[in-house]
Short mmCIF file of C-alpha atoms and ligand atoms in Angstrom, two decimals:
data_model
loop_
_atom_site.label_atom_id
_atom_site.label_comp_id
_atom_site.label_asym_id
_atom_site.label_seq_id
_atom_site.Cartn_x
_atom_site.Cartn_y
_atom_site.Cartn_z
CA MET A 1 156.99 56.66 208.35
CA PRO A 2 158.30 60.02 209.25
CA GLN A 3 160.89 62.14 207.37
CA ALA A 4 163.76 63.58 208.18
CA ILE A 5 163.31 67.50 208.16
CA MET A 6 166.06 69.75 206.51
CA PRO A 7 168.26 71.73 209.18
CA PRO A 8 168.28 75.41 208.21
CA PRO A 9 171.30 76.89 206.64
CA SER A 10 173.78 77.94 208.80
CA PRO A 11 177.71 78.63 208.66
CA GLY A 12 178.04 76.70 211.89
CA LEU A 13 177.37 73.33 209.82
CA SER A 14 179.28 74.29 206.68
CA ARG A 15 182.13 72.09 205.87
CA LYS A 16 181.40 69.65 208.50
CA ALA A 17 180.84 66.60 206.61
CA ALA A 18 182.48 65.16 203.48
CA ILE A 19 181.42 62.65 200.91
CA VAL A 20 184.41 60.62 200.71
CA GLY A 21 182.78 57.67 198.37
CA ILE A 22 180.71 57.39 195.82
CA GLY A 23 178.68 54.88 193.80
CA GLU A 24 176.23 54.23 191.10
CA THR A 25 174.72 51.66 188.96
CA ASP A 26 175.12 50.83 185.28
CA TYR A 27 172.63 53.43 184.12
CA HIS A 28 173.96 52.96 180.16
CA THR A 29 173.98 49.18 180.47
CA ASP A 30 171.04 48.84 182.52
CA TYR A 31 168.79 51.02 180.23
CA GLN A 32 169.98 49.40 176.94
CA ALA A 33 168.74 45.52 179.28
CA ALA A 34 165.42 47.51 180.62
CA ARG A 35 164.88 48.20 176.48
CA SER A 36 165.42 45.18 175.11
CA ARG A 37 163.43 42.64 177.16
CA ALA A 38 166.23 39.93 176.04
CA PRO A 39 164.36 36.85 177.28
CA GLY A 40 164.75 35.97 181.15
CA TYR A 41 165.22 39.88 181.74
CA GLU A 42 164.31 41.01 184.82
CA ALA A 43 163.79 44.50 185.69
CA PRO A 44 166.16 45.56 189.01
CA SER A 45 164.82 46.29 192.06
CA VAL A 46 165.04 48.58 194.93
CA GLU A 47 167.16 46.03 196.78
CA SER A 48 169.32 44.94 194.29
CA LEU A 49 170.39 48.65 192.76
CA SER A 50 170.84 49.95 196.21
CA LEU A 51 173.45 47.20 196.83
CA ALA A 52 175.07 47.49 193.73
CA ALA A 53 175.54 51.36 194.58
CA PHE A 54 176.28 50.87 198.47
CA GLU A 55 179.26 47.81 197.17
CA ARG A 56 181.04 50.66 194.69
CA ALA A 57 180.60 53.36 197.31
CA LEU A 58 182.38 51.68 200.03
CA ALA A 59 185.08 50.36 197.49
CA ASP A 60 185.79 53.83 196.41
CA SER A 61 185.73 55.41 200.13
CA GLY A 62 188.57 53.34 201.38
CA LEU A 63 186.40 52.12 204.03
CA SER A 64 185.03 48.82 205.12
CA ARG A 65 181.77 48.21 206.79
CA ALA A 66 182.35 48.37 210.32
CA ASP A 67 183.16 51.99 209.48
CA ILE A 68 179.83 52.73 208.51
CA ASP A 69 177.89 53.55 212.32
CA GLY A 70 174.52 55.67 209.81
CA LEU A 71 172.53 54.38 206.89
CA SER A 72 169.91 57.30 205.04
CA VAL A 73 167.77 55.71 202.54
CA SER A 74 165.75 57.95 200.18
CA PHE A 75 163.03 56.61 197.19
CA THR A 76 161.31 57.76 195.07
CA PHE A 77 158.66 55.15 194.75
CA GLY A 78 159.47 53.54 198.25
CA GLY A 79 161.83 50.47 199.31
CA PRO A 80 162.54 49.00 202.12
CA PRO A 81 162.87 50.38 206.21
CA PRO A 82 166.09 51.92 206.80
CA MET A 83 166.80 48.66 209.33
CA GLU A 84 165.64 46.32 206.81
CA MET A 85 168.11 47.96 204.18
CA ALA A 86 170.93 47.81 206.30
CA ALA A 87 170.39 43.63 206.80
CA LEU A 88 170.21 43.92 203.09
CA LEU A 89 173.63 45.74 203.51
CA GLU A 90 175.06 44.07 206.10
CA ILE A 91 175.78 46.81 208.44
CA GLU A 92 175.00 47.46 211.51
CA PRO A 93 174.11 51.32 211.56
CA GLY A 94 173.46 52.73 215.06
CA PHE A 95 171.78 55.76 213.50
CA ALA A 96 169.71 54.93 210.43
CA ILE A 97 166.61 57.31 208.97
CA ALA A 98 164.26 57.23 206.17
CA ASN A 99 165.24 60.36 204.34
CA GLY A 100 162.82 61.81 201.82
CA ASN A 101 163.82 60.96 198.02
CA ILE A 102 164.80 63.86 195.77
CA MET A 103 168.73 65.46 196.10
CA ALA A 104 166.94 68.74 198.71
CA GLY A 105 166.89 67.96 201.97
CA PRO A 106 168.66 64.29 202.87
CA LEU A 107 172.01 65.27 202.41
CA PRO A 108 172.18 68.61 204.87
CA VAL A 109 170.32 65.92 207.45
CA VAL A 110 173.15 63.83 206.92
CA CYS A 111 175.18 66.73 207.30
CA ALA A 112 173.73 67.73 210.59
CA ALA A 113 173.74 64.75 212.04
CA ILE A 114 177.52 63.94 211.63
CA ALA A 115 178.09 67.68 213.07
CA GLU A 116 176.08 66.76 215.91
CA GLY A 117 177.67 63.15 216.53
CA LYS A 118 174.73 61.23 215.88
CA ALA A 119 176.67 59.22 213.50
CA ARG A 120 180.57 59.49 212.31
CA THR A 121 179.92 57.63 208.65
CA VAL A 122 176.71 57.73 207.02
CA ALA A 123 176.36 55.95 203.84
CA MET A 124 173.45 57.55 202.11
CA ILE A 125 171.36 55.78 199.47
CA PHE A 126 169.17 56.90 196.71
CA ALA A 127 167.14 54.35 194.81
CA VAL A 128 164.47 54.46 191.99
CA ALA A 129 162.93 51.18 189.96
CA SER A 130 160.11 53.28 188.30
CA ARG A 131 160.74 52.02 184.66
CA SER A 132 159.77 48.29 186.02
CA ILE A 133 156.68 49.44 188.18
CA GLY A 134 155.76 51.08 184.51
CA LYS A 135 154.79 54.48 185.90
CA GLN A 136 154.02 57.50 183.62
CA PHE A 137 154.97 61.33 184.88
CA GLY A 138 151.29 62.54 184.04
CA GLY A 139 147.45 61.53 183.99
CA ALA A 140 145.11 60.41 186.32
CA SER A 141 147.28 57.58 187.93
CA ASP A 142 148.59 59.63 190.28
CA ALA A 143 145.83 61.86 190.92
CA MET A 144 145.80 63.64 194.36
CA ALA A 145 148.34 61.35 195.86
CA GLU A 146 149.72 62.18 199.17
CA GLY A 147 151.86 65.62 199.07
CA MET A 148 151.62 65.51 195.59
CA PRO A 149 151.71 69.86 194.35
CA ALA A 150 148.12 70.59 193.65
CA SER A 151 149.16 71.87 189.72
CA TYR A 152 149.73 67.84 189.30
CA TYR A 153 146.16 66.52 189.42
CA TYR A 154 143.82 69.56 189.66
CA PHE A 155 143.83 70.35 186.07
CA HIS A 156 143.00 66.87 185.17
CA PRO A 157 139.32 68.17 183.78
CA TRP A 158 141.08 70.12 181.68
CA GLY A 159 143.45 67.23 180.16
CA TRP A 160 146.43 68.86 181.63
CA SER A 161 148.89 66.85 183.91
CA SER A 162 152.69 65.61 183.78
CA GLN A 163 156.04 67.90 184.94
CA ALA A 164 156.94 68.27 181.31
CA ALA A 165 153.47 70.14 181.07
CA HIS A 166 154.90 72.83 183.40
CA TRP A 167 158.38 73.41 181.32
CA ALA A 168 156.28 73.77 178.35
CA LEU A 169 153.94 76.43 179.36
CA MET A 170 157.28 77.82 180.95
CA PHE A 171 158.88 77.77 177.71
CA SER A 172 155.69 79.13 175.37
CA HIS A 173 155.85 82.26 177.75
CA TYR A 174 159.73 82.51 177.87
CA GLN A 175 159.60 82.21 173.97
CA ALA A 176 156.82 84.93 173.42
CA THR A 177 158.58 87.38 176.19
CA TYR A 178 162.27 87.17 174.77
CA ASN A 179 161.43 86.07 171.01
CA VAL A 180 163.23 82.77 171.43
CA ARG A 181 162.14 80.08 168.24
CA GLU A 182 161.77 76.76 168.85
CA GLU A 183 164.70 75.29 167.59
CA ASP A 184 166.93 77.70 169.72
CA LEU A 185 166.40 75.34 172.61
CA ALA A 186 168.16 72.50 170.46
CA ALA A 187 171.48 74.26 171.76
CA VAL A 188 170.63 73.02 175.19
CA ALA A 189 169.74 69.00 174.26
CA MET A 190 173.04 68.90 172.11
CA GLN A 191 174.97 70.68 174.93
CA VAL A 192 174.34 68.20 177.45
CA ARG A 193 174.31 65.27 174.65
CA ARG A 194 177.96 66.41 174.14
CA HIS A 195 178.65 65.83 178.03
CA ALA A 196 176.79 62.35 178.03
CA SER A 197 178.55 61.17 175.16
CA ALA A 198 181.90 61.72 177.15
CA THR A 199 180.48 59.75 180.02
CA PRO A 200 180.38 56.09 179.80
CA GLN A 201 177.63 55.77 182.41
CA ALA A 202 175.27 57.99 180.67
CA VAL A 203 172.29 56.52 178.98
CA MET A 204 172.03 58.33 175.66
CA GLN A 205 175.68 58.52 174.21
CA THR A 206 175.04 58.83 170.93
CA PRO A 207 175.50 62.29 169.08
CA MET A 208 172.53 64.74 168.51
CA THR A 209 172.55 67.53 165.64
CA SER A 210 169.70 70.71 165.64
CA THR A 211 168.09 68.14 162.28
CA ASP A 212 167.68 65.20 165.31
CA TYR A 213 166.66 67.64 167.72
CA MET A 214 163.64 69.09 165.35
CA ALA A 215 162.91 65.57 164.21
CA SER A 216 162.24 64.33 167.73
CA ARG A 217 158.88 63.68 168.24
CA TYR A 218 156.72 66.64 170.53
CA ILE A 219 155.72 65.48 174.00
CA VAL A 220 153.89 68.59 175.23
CA ARG A 221 154.30 71.40 172.55
CA PRO A 222 156.20 73.62 172.15
CA LEU A 223 158.98 71.03 173.79
CA HIS A 224 159.90 67.79 171.86
CA LEU A 225 161.01 64.19 173.27
CA PHE A 226 164.49 65.27 173.96
CA ASP A 227 163.59 68.66 175.70
CA ILE A 228 162.46 66.42 178.35
CA CYS A 229 164.27 64.22 180.99
CA LEU A 230 165.32 60.19 180.55
CA VAL A 231 163.19 57.85 183.06
CA ASN A 232 165.49 54.91 184.20
CA ASP A 233 166.25 52.88 187.00
CA GLY A 234 169.02 53.51 188.75
CA ALA A 235 170.78 54.22 192.66
CA VAL A 236 173.56 56.20 193.84
CA CYS A 237 175.37 55.59 196.97
CA LEU A 238 177.51 58.44 199.01
CA ILE A 239 179.42 57.97 201.87
CA VAL A 240 179.65 60.80 204.24
CA THR A 241 181.91 61.09 207.05
CA THR A 242 183.37 64.08 209.18
CA PRO A 243 186.50 66.34 207.43
CA GLU A 244 188.40 64.53 210.25
CA ARG A 245 188.05 61.07 209.03
CA ALA A 246 187.96 62.23 205.56
CA ARG A 247 191.59 62.57 205.57
CA ASP A 248 193.19 59.59 206.08
CA LEU A 249 190.98 58.40 203.37
CA PRO A 250 192.39 57.60 199.24
CA HIS A 251 190.69 60.32 197.49
CA ALA A 252 190.26 64.38 198.11
CA PRO A 253 187.20 64.62 199.76
CA VAL A 254 184.32 67.04 198.85
CA GLU A 255 183.07 68.75 201.86
CA VAL A 256 179.08 70.03 202.05
CA ALA A 257 179.52 73.83 202.42
CA GLY A 258 176.19 75.41 201.57
CA TRP A 259 172.75 74.71 201.28
CA GLY A 260 169.14 76.58 201.15
CA GLU A 261 165.83 75.95 200.28
CA ALA A 262 162.57 78.23 199.34
CA LYS A 263 159.48 77.25 198.29
CA ILE A 264 156.66 78.93 196.39
CA ARG A 265 153.82 79.82 198.74
CA ASN A 266 151.01 81.25 196.96
CA ARG A 267 150.23 82.15 192.95
CA LYS A 268 152.46 78.75 192.30
CA LEU A 269 151.47 79.10 187.93
CA ASP A 270 152.35 82.67 187.92
CA THR A 271 155.27 81.99 189.68
CA MET A 272 156.88 79.38 187.74
CA VAL A 273 155.44 80.57 184.62
CA ARG A 274 156.05 84.44 184.84
CA GLN A 275 158.68 84.62 187.29
CA ARG A 276 160.53 81.28 186.92
CA LEU A 277 160.71 80.87 189.94
CA ARG A 278 163.81 83.30 190.38
CA PRO A 279 162.56 84.76 193.48
CA GLN A 280 163.18 81.32 195.45
CA MET A 281 166.41 80.46 193.51
CA GLN A 282 167.34 83.92 194.51
CA GLU A 283 166.63 83.48 197.92
CA ALA A 284 167.73 79.39 198.20
CA GLY A 285 170.85 80.61 196.47
CA GLY A 286 171.46 83.46 198.88
CA GLN A 287 171.74 81.34 201.59
CA ALA A 288 173.92 78.65 200.74
CA LEU A 289 176.18 81.11 199.15
CA ASP A 290 176.09 82.95 202.45
CA MET A 291 176.48 80.01 204.62
CA ALA A 292 179.20 78.68 202.49
CA GLY A 293 180.62 82.07 202.91
CA VAL A 294 181.38 82.53 199.22
CA ALA A 295 180.49 84.24 196.53
CA LEU A 296 178.13 83.57 193.18
CA ALA A 297 181.18 84.43 191.05
CA ASP A 298 183.26 81.90 192.96
CA ILE A 299 181.52 79.01 191.68
CA GLN A 300 183.34 77.24 189.22
CA LEU A 301 180.77 74.13 187.73
CA PHE A 302 177.24 73.78 188.29
CA GLU A 303 174.97 70.73 187.74
CA GLY A 304 170.81 71.57 187.53
CA TYR A 305 167.74 69.98 187.18
CA ASP A 306 167.52 69.10 183.74
CA ALA A 307 163.75 68.01 183.56
CA SER A 308 164.09 69.73 181.17
CA THR A 309 166.38 71.86 178.58
CA ILE A 310 163.90 75.30 179.19
CA HIS A 311 164.14 74.54 182.88
CA LEU A 312 167.75 74.23 183.13
CA ILE A 313 168.35 77.55 181.15
CA ASN A 314 166.13 78.38 183.51
CA GLN A 315 168.02 78.00 186.62
CA ILE A 316 171.40 79.57 185.04
CA GLU A 317 169.13 82.58 184.56
CA GLY A 318 167.26 82.21 187.99
CA PHE A 319 170.27 81.75 189.93
CA GLY A 320 171.87 84.75 188.88
CA PHE A 321 175.09 83.33 186.32
CA VAL A 322 173.46 84.66 183.68
CA GLU A 323 170.55 87.84 183.21
CA PRO A 324 166.99 87.02 182.81
CA GLY A 325 166.59 85.69 178.78
CA ALA A 326 169.90 85.62 177.82
CA GLY A 327 170.59 81.60 179.30
CA ILE A 328 170.27 79.81 175.83
CA ASP A 329 172.74 82.57 173.93
CA PHE A 330 175.15 81.83 177.00
CA CYS A 331 174.66 78.17 176.04
CA LYS A 332 175.70 78.54 172.22
CA ASP A 333 178.28 80.60 173.36
CA GLY A 334 179.57 77.80 174.99
CA GLY A 335 179.82 78.64 177.94
CA MET A 336 177.93 75.24 179.53
CA ALA A 337 180.88 73.59 178.02
CA VAL A 338 183.81 71.92 180.08
CA ASP A 339 185.75 75.14 179.30
CA GLY A 340 182.86 77.73 179.19
CA ARG A 341 182.81 80.26 181.99
CA LEU A 342 180.34 77.96 183.68
CA PRO A 343 180.59 74.19 182.70
CA THR A 344 177.45 72.80 183.18
CA ASN A 345 175.69 69.12 184.04
CA THR A 346 179.21 67.60 182.61
CA GLY A 347 178.22 64.38 183.07
CA GLY A 348 175.19 64.25 180.62
CA GLY A 349 172.72 65.45 183.30
CA ASN A 350 169.37 64.14 183.23
CA LEU A 351 168.47 64.91 179.49
CA SER A 352 171.02 62.41 178.64
CA GLY A 353 172.75 60.81 181.76
CA SER A 354 170.67 59.72 183.85
CA TYR A 355 167.48 60.50 186.01
CA MET A 356 168.57 59.83 189.38
CA GLN A 357 166.45 62.99 191.26
CA GLY A 358 169.32 65.22 191.33
CA TRP A 359 171.68 62.19 192.69
CA SER A 360 173.80 61.34 189.94
CA GLN A 361 174.52 65.90 189.68
CA VAL A 362 175.84 65.31 193.49
CA ALA A 363 178.19 61.96 192.12
CA ASN A 364 179.19 63.92 189.45
CA VAL A 365 180.41 67.62 191.29
CA VAL A 366 182.06 64.61 193.71
CA ARG A 367 184.15 63.48 190.52
CA GLN A 368 185.03 66.95 189.34
CA LEU A 369 185.87 68.21 192.49
CA ARG A 370 188.41 64.88 192.95
CA HIS A 371 189.73 65.70 189.52
CA GLU A 372 188.55 62.53 188.26
CA ALA A 373 186.52 63.28 185.78
CA GLY A 374 188.58 62.60 182.73
CA ALA A 375 187.79 64.06 179.49
CA GLN A 376 185.14 66.55 181.05
CA GLN A 377 187.27 67.69 183.76
CA VAL A 378 186.86 71.60 184.58
CA ALA A 379 190.54 72.91 185.64
CA ASP A 380 191.43 73.42 189.16
CA ALA A 381 187.73 73.05 190.02
CA ARG A 382 187.41 73.59 193.57
CA LEU A 383 183.78 74.72 194.21
CA ALA A 384 180.56 73.60 192.98
CA MET A 385 176.98 74.06 192.88
CA THR A 386 174.17 71.42 192.27
CA SER A 387 170.37 72.65 191.92
CA LEU A 388 167.48 70.75 192.85
CA VAL A 389 164.91 73.40 191.91
CA GLN A 390 161.44 71.28 191.07
CA THR A 391 157.91 73.19 190.05
CA ASP A 392 157.19 74.93 193.26
CA GLN A 393 161.13 74.51 195.74
CA ALA A 394 164.31 75.29 195.24
CA HIS A 395 167.31 73.30 196.80
CA PRO A 396 170.97 74.49 195.98
CA LEU A 397 173.48 72.25 197.29
CA ILE A 398 177.21 74.22 197.15
CA PHE A 399 180.59 71.45 197.41
CA ALA A 400 184.07 72.51 198.01
CA ARG A 401 186.78 70.32 197.24
CA GLY A 402 189.13 69.44 200.84
CA GLU A 403 192.60 68.71 201.50
CA ASN A 404 193.75 65.54 202.78
CA MET B 1 126.20 64.82 174.49
CA PRO B 2 128.48 65.87 177.51
CA GLU B 3 132.41 65.54 176.92
CA ARG B 4 133.54 62.76 178.69
CA ARG B 5 136.93 64.19 180.95
CA PRO B 6 139.25 63.28 183.55
CA ASP B 7 137.94 63.11 187.21
CA ARG B 8 137.97 66.44 188.89
CA ALA B 9 139.32 67.08 192.13
CA LEU B 10 135.83 66.98 194.23
CA GLY B 11 135.14 67.67 198.33
CA PRO B 12 134.23 70.32 200.77
CA GLY B 13 134.68 73.72 198.80
CA HIS B 14 135.78 72.18 195.26
CA ASN B 15 132.21 71.26 194.96
CA ASP B 16 131.40 74.88 195.48
CA PHE B 17 133.30 75.94 193.16
CA TRP B 18 131.27 73.18 190.17
CA GLN B 19 128.29 74.29 191.74
CA TRP B 20 128.82 78.02 190.93
CA CYS B 21 130.03 76.84 187.02
CA ALA B 22 126.79 74.85 186.78
CA ALA B 23 125.04 78.09 186.84
CA SER B 24 127.52 79.19 183.96
CA GLU B 25 129.58 81.50 186.49
CA LEU B 26 133.03 81.57 186.77
CA ARG B 27 133.62 82.20 191.16
CA LEU B 28 137.11 81.99 192.71
CA GLN B 29 137.32 82.97 196.22
CA ARG B 30 138.27 85.69 197.90
CA CYS B 31 139.43 86.44 201.19
CA ALA B 32 138.04 89.20 203.03
CA THR B 33 141.35 89.72 205.50
CA CYS B 34 143.83 90.34 203.32
CA GLY B 35 141.83 90.97 199.88
CA GLU B 36 143.50 88.15 197.27
CA LEU B 37 141.92 86.04 195.54
CA SER B 38 143.13 82.23 195.68
CA TRP B 39 143.28 79.66 193.03
CA PRO B 40 142.92 76.49 192.75
CA VAL B 41 139.97 76.14 195.30
CA VAL B 42 141.99 76.42 198.97
CA ALA B 43 140.44 75.63 202.60
CA THR B 44 142.07 78.89 203.94
CA CYS B 45 144.04 81.70 201.83
CA GLU B 46 146.91 80.76 200.19
CA PHE B 47 148.19 84.05 201.36
CA CYS B 48 147.16 85.03 204.92
CA GLY B 49 145.33 81.55 206.44
CA SER B 50 142.18 83.48 206.45
CA THR B 51 139.39 81.16 206.54
CA ASP B 52 137.48 84.34 205.85
CA LEU B 53 136.55 83.20 201.96
CA ALA B 54 133.74 84.61 199.76
CA TRP B 55 133.38 83.51 196.43
CA GLU B 56 133.44 86.47 194.08
CA HIS B 57 132.35 86.02 190.50
CA MET B 58 134.69 86.58 187.96
CA SER B 59 134.17 88.97 184.86
CA GLY B 60 135.48 85.92 182.53
CA ARG B 61 137.64 88.29 180.78
CA GLY B 62 141.22 87.33 180.32
CA ARG B 63 144.11 87.15 177.88
CA VAL B 64 146.64 84.20 176.80
CA ILE B 65 149.99 84.13 178.74
CA ALA B 66 151.04 80.72 177.56
CA TRP B 67 149.65 77.24 176.46
CA THR B 68 150.90 74.17 175.26
CA THR B 69 149.78 71.37 173.19
CA PHE B 70 149.67 67.01 174.71
CA GLU B 71 151.03 65.22 171.80
CA ARG B 72 151.10 62.40 173.81
CA ASP B 73 148.12 61.06 175.06
CA TYR B 74 148.76 61.05 179.11
CA TYR B 75 144.58 59.70 179.70
CA ALA B 76 144.42 56.51 178.28
CA GLY B 77 142.03 57.87 175.27
CA THR B 78 139.76 59.63 176.92
CA LEU B 79 140.70 62.65 175.20
CA PRO B 80 141.70 63.68 171.44
CA ILE B 81 145.43 64.16 171.07
CA PRO B 82 146.48 66.67 170.25
CA TRP B 83 145.31 68.10 173.04
CA ASP B 84 145.39 72.46 173.31
CA THR B 85 145.95 74.01 176.47
CA ILE B 86 145.85 77.78 178.11
CA LEU B 87 147.17 79.40 180.83
CA VAL B 88 144.52 82.66 181.12
CA GLU B 89 145.45 85.78 182.89
CA LEU B 90 141.87 86.55 184.48
CA ALA B 91 141.21 90.47 184.44
CA GLU B 92 140.88 90.18 187.93
CA GLY B 93 144.63 88.79 188.30
CA PRO B 94 144.52 85.07 189.30
CA LEU B 95 145.83 82.63 186.21
CA PHE B 96 143.59 79.70 185.17
CA LEU B 97 144.28 76.85 183.58
CA SER B 98 141.94 75.86 180.96
CA ASN B 99 141.43 74.91 177.26
CA PRO B 100 140.58 77.25 174.30
CA LYS B 101 136.80 76.47 172.55
CA GLY B 102 136.49 77.80 168.84
CA PHE B 103 140.18 77.88 168.33
CA SER B 104 143.51 75.37 168.08
CA TRP B 105 146.83 75.49 167.65
CA PRO B 106 148.85 77.32 166.41
CA ASP B 107 146.39 79.93 165.87
CA ILE B 108 146.47 80.21 169.74
CA THR B 109 149.09 83.79 170.24
CA ILE B 110 150.28 85.14 173.98
CA GLY B 111 148.29 88.01 174.67
CA MET B 112 145.24 87.27 172.72
CA PRO B 113 141.99 88.09 174.73
CA VAL B 114 139.57 85.14 175.79
CA GLN B 115 135.66 85.23 177.49
CA VAL B 116 134.85 82.37 179.50
CA ALA B 117 132.41 79.92 178.32
CA PHE B 118 130.95 76.81 179.41
CA VAL B 119 130.55 73.09 178.11
CA ASP B 120 128.34 70.17 179.46
CA CYS B 121 131.21 67.62 180.46
CA GLU B 122 131.06 64.92 182.86
CA ASP B 123 133.63 62.75 184.78
CA SER B 124 133.00 59.40 186.98
CA ALA B 125 131.32 61.49 189.74
CA GLY B 126 128.81 62.66 187.06
CA PRO B 127 127.84 65.43 184.39
CA PHE B 128 129.23 69.61 185.25
CA ARG B 129 130.29 72.27 183.29
CA LEU B 130 133.49 73.24 182.36
CA PRO B 131 134.98 76.79 182.19
CA VAL B 132 136.61 77.15 179.21
CA PHE B 133 138.20 80.12 176.83
CA GLU B 134 136.45 81.24 173.59
CA ARG B 135 137.97 84.33 171.69
CA GLY B 136 137.42 87.61 172.90
CA GLN B 137 136.88 91.46 172.65
CA GLU B 138 140.18 93.78 172.32
CA ALA B 139 140.07 95.49 175.88
CA GLN B 140 138.40 99.02 175.03
CA GLY B 141 140.78 102.07 176.22
CA GLY B 142 142.83 99.85 177.78
CA ASP B 143 142.25 98.26 181.31
ZN1 ZN C 501 144.29 86.32 202.82
#
């Protein structure tokens, strides 16, 4: 199925669309149910998860099904084509697209479609049912899957694979470069867990001590289990519309102000391990800030792609919020807390909240910018950045609180 | 007895790399247009897109710049756990993901010199020789 292509960042597309509805599945209770496998338990399907998220987002937006004239579907492991999903959701969109998967290109694509008048109000669905299909993120089973970066399969003969192994290489080099101890990373896992503990839908809410962290088993040394993101099922739905339409709706609109994109073109391992994707984050971050017409210092909260603890630190450093090598100390000093200089992953991120490929970070930003984040609310939040930085590409997004 | 390993990526270009390994030679593709070395194997230069690539013999010398040791079995029992991997910066520049031979975690240190060696292996496509790295000599008189 052809996929939509992300529009280049352009000031002309800034704030031309706003998120007015969010819906997420029950990550915590769904995870518990999947773990306990009670008699009669049936793993959720992509369809059931999508429908649940859609119903919630629609109710949240205050709109009705008849108002939805666009549909965008994004799946990690596949799902029904757009018009089948439309029938399932009982909507009749004139604009319906398959739209990638990770929270990178899909939102810019929809913003551009709305700016061009292809649709007025679009339901964006993301769903993943990884656990139910027994997917393991490593090993030979995904060898040479189409579109998979070479680093995910090429080194099988040397017994090296998985996304986690990328971050482990990065951290072993980082340790030597900045004289960091293994237990220093505990501060990052504990900070994100503190955020999850205050977030009702987060998968992992039990408080974590540094002793717990050090006692957690290794997955890929030097990284522990608690350094690595969750794998869980779920869906996120975002309802996106024009700023004009957004003004009449119940919640403060959250405008999409900027985006950027930069990919590693060569020397992947060197760029990832030694440069830690800083060139890509600087390039893509600059694009997003320029498009939004704001400065990095204006960003009040950050939602990074915490596929691992070290990679979250890496993003805080790579975009320039702190100097290279200063990220772990920044975290230890409370810089990532709700009242810190850069509140980070306040909903528990991918480490403890939910692994929705960057989509749940966007939902969390919407709650923050609406000032509906409860105990986790960042004071007077008006401007936020999310970041989906994979092993070979950087995709920041900037969001601004609009007025209604 | 050859060591059992997970499957290689095979095909045009890749097969050439493994043929050189069978002759105990580590060779990477050097671009005649821009002069850069590409790795893993490419059809066109990863820097300039040129198809004018030649297999250049590497010295086999390098140093460890990162490592990771798998404590989880991603290969259904094919490899023992824990399983050590190292990232080697070859003297010629490229980074080469491999395994240590004759040493293991926690004796892997960043910056340690290493030297390529070839071990007899097999995968579902048959026997092959795999480039791994032994402890090397400290460079004499700098690079
Ligand atoms: Zn070239």
